[in-house]
Short mmCIF file of C-alpha atoms in Angstrom, two decimals:
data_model
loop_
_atom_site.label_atom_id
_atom_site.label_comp_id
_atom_site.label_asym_id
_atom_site.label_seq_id
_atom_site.Cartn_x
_atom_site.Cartn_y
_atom_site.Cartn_z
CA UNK C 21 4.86 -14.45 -10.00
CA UNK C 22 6.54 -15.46 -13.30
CA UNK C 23 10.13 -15.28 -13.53
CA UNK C 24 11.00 -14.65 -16.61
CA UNK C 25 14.48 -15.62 -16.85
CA UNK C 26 13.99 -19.31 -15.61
CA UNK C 27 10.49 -19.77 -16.26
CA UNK C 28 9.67 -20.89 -12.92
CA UNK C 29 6.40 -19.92 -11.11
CA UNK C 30 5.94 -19.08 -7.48
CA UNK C 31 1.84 -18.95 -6.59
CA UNK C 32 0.78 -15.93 -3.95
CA UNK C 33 -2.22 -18.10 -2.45
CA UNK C 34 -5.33 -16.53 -0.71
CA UNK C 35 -8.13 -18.36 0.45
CA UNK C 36 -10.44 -15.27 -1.34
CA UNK C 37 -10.66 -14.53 -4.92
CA UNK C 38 -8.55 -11.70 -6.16
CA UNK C 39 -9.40 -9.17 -8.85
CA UNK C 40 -6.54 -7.09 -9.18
CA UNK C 41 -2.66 -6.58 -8.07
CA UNK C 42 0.20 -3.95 -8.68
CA UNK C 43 3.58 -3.85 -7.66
CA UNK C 44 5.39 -1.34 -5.46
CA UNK C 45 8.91 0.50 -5.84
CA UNK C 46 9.92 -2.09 -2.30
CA UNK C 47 8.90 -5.11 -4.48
CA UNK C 48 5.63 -5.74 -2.70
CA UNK C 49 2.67 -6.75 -4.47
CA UNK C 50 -0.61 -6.34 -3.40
CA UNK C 51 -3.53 -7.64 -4.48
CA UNK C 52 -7.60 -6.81 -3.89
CA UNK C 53 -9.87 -9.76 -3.24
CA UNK C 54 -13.95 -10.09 -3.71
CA UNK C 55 -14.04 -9.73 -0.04
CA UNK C 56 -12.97 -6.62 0.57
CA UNK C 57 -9.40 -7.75 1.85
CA UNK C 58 -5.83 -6.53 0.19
CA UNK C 59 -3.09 -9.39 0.25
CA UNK C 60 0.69 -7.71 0.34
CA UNK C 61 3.42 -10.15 -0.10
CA UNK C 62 7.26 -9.73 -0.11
CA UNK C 63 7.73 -10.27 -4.16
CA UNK C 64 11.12 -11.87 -3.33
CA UNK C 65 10.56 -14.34 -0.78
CA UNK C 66 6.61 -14.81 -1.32
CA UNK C 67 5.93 -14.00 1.99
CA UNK C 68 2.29 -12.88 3.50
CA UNK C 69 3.07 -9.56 4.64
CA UNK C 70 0.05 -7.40 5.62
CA UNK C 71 -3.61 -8.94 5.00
CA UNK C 72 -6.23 -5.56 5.39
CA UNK C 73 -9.57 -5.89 5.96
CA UNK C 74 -10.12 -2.03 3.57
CA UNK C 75 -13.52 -2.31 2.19
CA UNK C 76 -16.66 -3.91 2.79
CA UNK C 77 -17.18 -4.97 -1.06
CA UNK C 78 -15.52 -6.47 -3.52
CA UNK C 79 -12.26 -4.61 -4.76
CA UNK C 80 -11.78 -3.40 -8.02
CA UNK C 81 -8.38 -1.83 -8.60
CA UNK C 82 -5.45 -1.37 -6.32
CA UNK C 83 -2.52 0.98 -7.29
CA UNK C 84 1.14 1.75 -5.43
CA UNK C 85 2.17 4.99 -5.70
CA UNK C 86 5.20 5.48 -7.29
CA UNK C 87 7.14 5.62 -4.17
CA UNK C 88 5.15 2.62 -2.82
CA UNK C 89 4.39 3.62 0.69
CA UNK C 90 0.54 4.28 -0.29
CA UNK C 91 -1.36 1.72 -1.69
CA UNK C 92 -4.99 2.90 -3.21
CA UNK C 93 -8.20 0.86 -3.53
CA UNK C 94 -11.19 0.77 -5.02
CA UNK C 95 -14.03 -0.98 -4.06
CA UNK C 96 -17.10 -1.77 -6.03
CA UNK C 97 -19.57 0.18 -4.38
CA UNK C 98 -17.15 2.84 -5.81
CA UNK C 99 -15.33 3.86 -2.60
CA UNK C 100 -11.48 4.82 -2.64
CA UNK C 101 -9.16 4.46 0.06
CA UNK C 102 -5.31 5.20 0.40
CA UNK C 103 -3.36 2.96 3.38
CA UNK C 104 -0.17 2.50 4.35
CA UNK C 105 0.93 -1.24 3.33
CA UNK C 106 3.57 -1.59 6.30
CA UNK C 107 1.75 -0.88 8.84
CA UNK C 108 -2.09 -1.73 7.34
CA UNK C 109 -3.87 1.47 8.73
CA UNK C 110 -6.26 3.34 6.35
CA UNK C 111 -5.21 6.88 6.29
CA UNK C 112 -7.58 8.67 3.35
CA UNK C 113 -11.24 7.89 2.55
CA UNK C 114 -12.55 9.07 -0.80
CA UNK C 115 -16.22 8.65 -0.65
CA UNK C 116 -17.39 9.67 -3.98
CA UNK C 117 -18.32 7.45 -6.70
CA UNK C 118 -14.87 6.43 -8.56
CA UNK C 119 -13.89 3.19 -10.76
CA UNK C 120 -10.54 3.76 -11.62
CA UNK C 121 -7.04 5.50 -10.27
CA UNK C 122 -3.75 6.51 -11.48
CA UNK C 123 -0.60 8.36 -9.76
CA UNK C 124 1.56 10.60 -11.08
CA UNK C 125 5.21 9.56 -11.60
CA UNK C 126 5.91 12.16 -9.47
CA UNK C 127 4.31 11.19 -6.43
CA UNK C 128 1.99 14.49 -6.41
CA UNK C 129 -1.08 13.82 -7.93
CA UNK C 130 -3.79 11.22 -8.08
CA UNK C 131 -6.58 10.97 -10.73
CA UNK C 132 -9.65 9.32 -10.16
CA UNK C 133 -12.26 8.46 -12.60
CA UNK C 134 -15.92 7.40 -12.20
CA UNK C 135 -16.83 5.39 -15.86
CA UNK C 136 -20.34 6.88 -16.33
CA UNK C 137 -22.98 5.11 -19.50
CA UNK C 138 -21.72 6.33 -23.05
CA UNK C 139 -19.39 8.74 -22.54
CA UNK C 140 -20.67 10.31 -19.31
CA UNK C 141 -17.25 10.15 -17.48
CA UNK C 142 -16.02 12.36 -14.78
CA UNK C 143 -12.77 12.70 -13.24
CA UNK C 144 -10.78 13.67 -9.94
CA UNK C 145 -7.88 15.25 -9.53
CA UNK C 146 -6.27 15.15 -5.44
CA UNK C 147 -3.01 17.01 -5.04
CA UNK C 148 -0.56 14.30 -2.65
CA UNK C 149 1.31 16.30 -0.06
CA UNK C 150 4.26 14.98 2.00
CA UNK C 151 4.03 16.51 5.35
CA UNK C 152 7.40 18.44 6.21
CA UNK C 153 7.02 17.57 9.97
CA UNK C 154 6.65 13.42 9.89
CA UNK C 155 8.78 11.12 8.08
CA UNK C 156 7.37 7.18 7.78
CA UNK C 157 10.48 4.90 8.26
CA UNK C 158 8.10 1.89 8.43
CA UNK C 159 10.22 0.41 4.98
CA UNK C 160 13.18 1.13 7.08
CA UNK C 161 12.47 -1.63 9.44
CA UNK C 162 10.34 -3.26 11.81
CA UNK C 163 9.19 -1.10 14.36
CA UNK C 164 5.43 -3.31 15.08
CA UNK C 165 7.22 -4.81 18.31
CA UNK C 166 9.33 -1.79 19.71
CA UNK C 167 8.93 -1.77 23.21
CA UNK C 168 11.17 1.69 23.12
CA UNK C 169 12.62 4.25 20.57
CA UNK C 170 15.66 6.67 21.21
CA UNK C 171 17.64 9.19 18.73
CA UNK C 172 21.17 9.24 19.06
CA UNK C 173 22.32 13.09 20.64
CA UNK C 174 22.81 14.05 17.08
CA UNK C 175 19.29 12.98 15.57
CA UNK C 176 21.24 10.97 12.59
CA UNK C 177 20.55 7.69 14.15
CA UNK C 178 17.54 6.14 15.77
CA UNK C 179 17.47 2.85 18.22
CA UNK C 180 15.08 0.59 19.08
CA UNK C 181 14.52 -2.49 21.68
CA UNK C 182 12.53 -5.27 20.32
CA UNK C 183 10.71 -7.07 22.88
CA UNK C 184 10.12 -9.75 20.18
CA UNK C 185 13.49 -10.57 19.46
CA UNK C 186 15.07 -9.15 22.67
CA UNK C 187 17.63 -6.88 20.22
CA UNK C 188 18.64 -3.53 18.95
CA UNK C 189 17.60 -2.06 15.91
CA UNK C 190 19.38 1.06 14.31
CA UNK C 191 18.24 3.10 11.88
CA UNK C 192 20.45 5.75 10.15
#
């Protein structure tokens, strides 16, 4: 990561090769490796967040969506898969054929595109819809080591007891 207004350089370093990277709207960057892995570090700090094992082949392109809780991947045997950087779980497999993958500003849609010989391309459209029951707070906070979760009597706050640090967390 080049910062521009010093000039000074701060190297992300993986033991794999890695093919492609994007930022998110958090200021994670994530990057896909030859082996199948994607790298997401904390831009800021240049810490190793998440390392997820997502493919079995090389990956080609990986993509935040705008809001950057979704990270997309595709793999070289053409396989795209949407996970959730905080918490590294794979949440959408698209099995067809596709090279390349773009989100709408708006956080709705996703286009896919499979580069065919000559001008043989086809295209994807998937329609991204934000359940109205379940909201992540994963960005919130660190909830990996909760050993319990509570809302406060008028749902505004939650709590939770870390069994890794022995404290409180609140989340409004």
């Amino acid at each position: 990561i080049w910062d521009l207004a010093n000039g000074e350089a701060r190297v992300l370093a993986t033991p794999d090769r890695l093919n492609y990277a994007d930022w998110s709207a958090d200021n994670l960057v994530a990057a896909g490796s030859a082996t199948g892995r994607i790298y997401i570090w904390k831009a800021r700090t240049g810490q190793l967040y998440q390392i997820m094992q997502t493919h079995d082949s090389q990956i080609q392109q990986v993509a935040f969506n705008p809001r950057g809780d979704l990270v997309a991947s595709v793999s070289s045997d053409g396989i795209t898969k949407f996970s959730n950087p905080w918490t590294g779980q794979v949440e959408l497999v698209f099995p067809r054929h596709m090279q390349r993958l773009s989100f709408s500003g708006d956080d709705r849609r996703v286009s896919l595109v499979s580069l065919g010989a000559g001008v043989q391309s086809r295209f994807a459209f998937l329609e991204l819809q934000a359940s109205p029951v379940l909201h992540r707070i994963e960005g919130a906070g660190n909830l990996k080591h909760a050993w319990s979760v509570a809302f406060s009597p008028d749902g505004a706050w939650l709590a939770s007891a870390s069994g890794e640090d022995g404290g409180v967390r609140l989340y409004d």
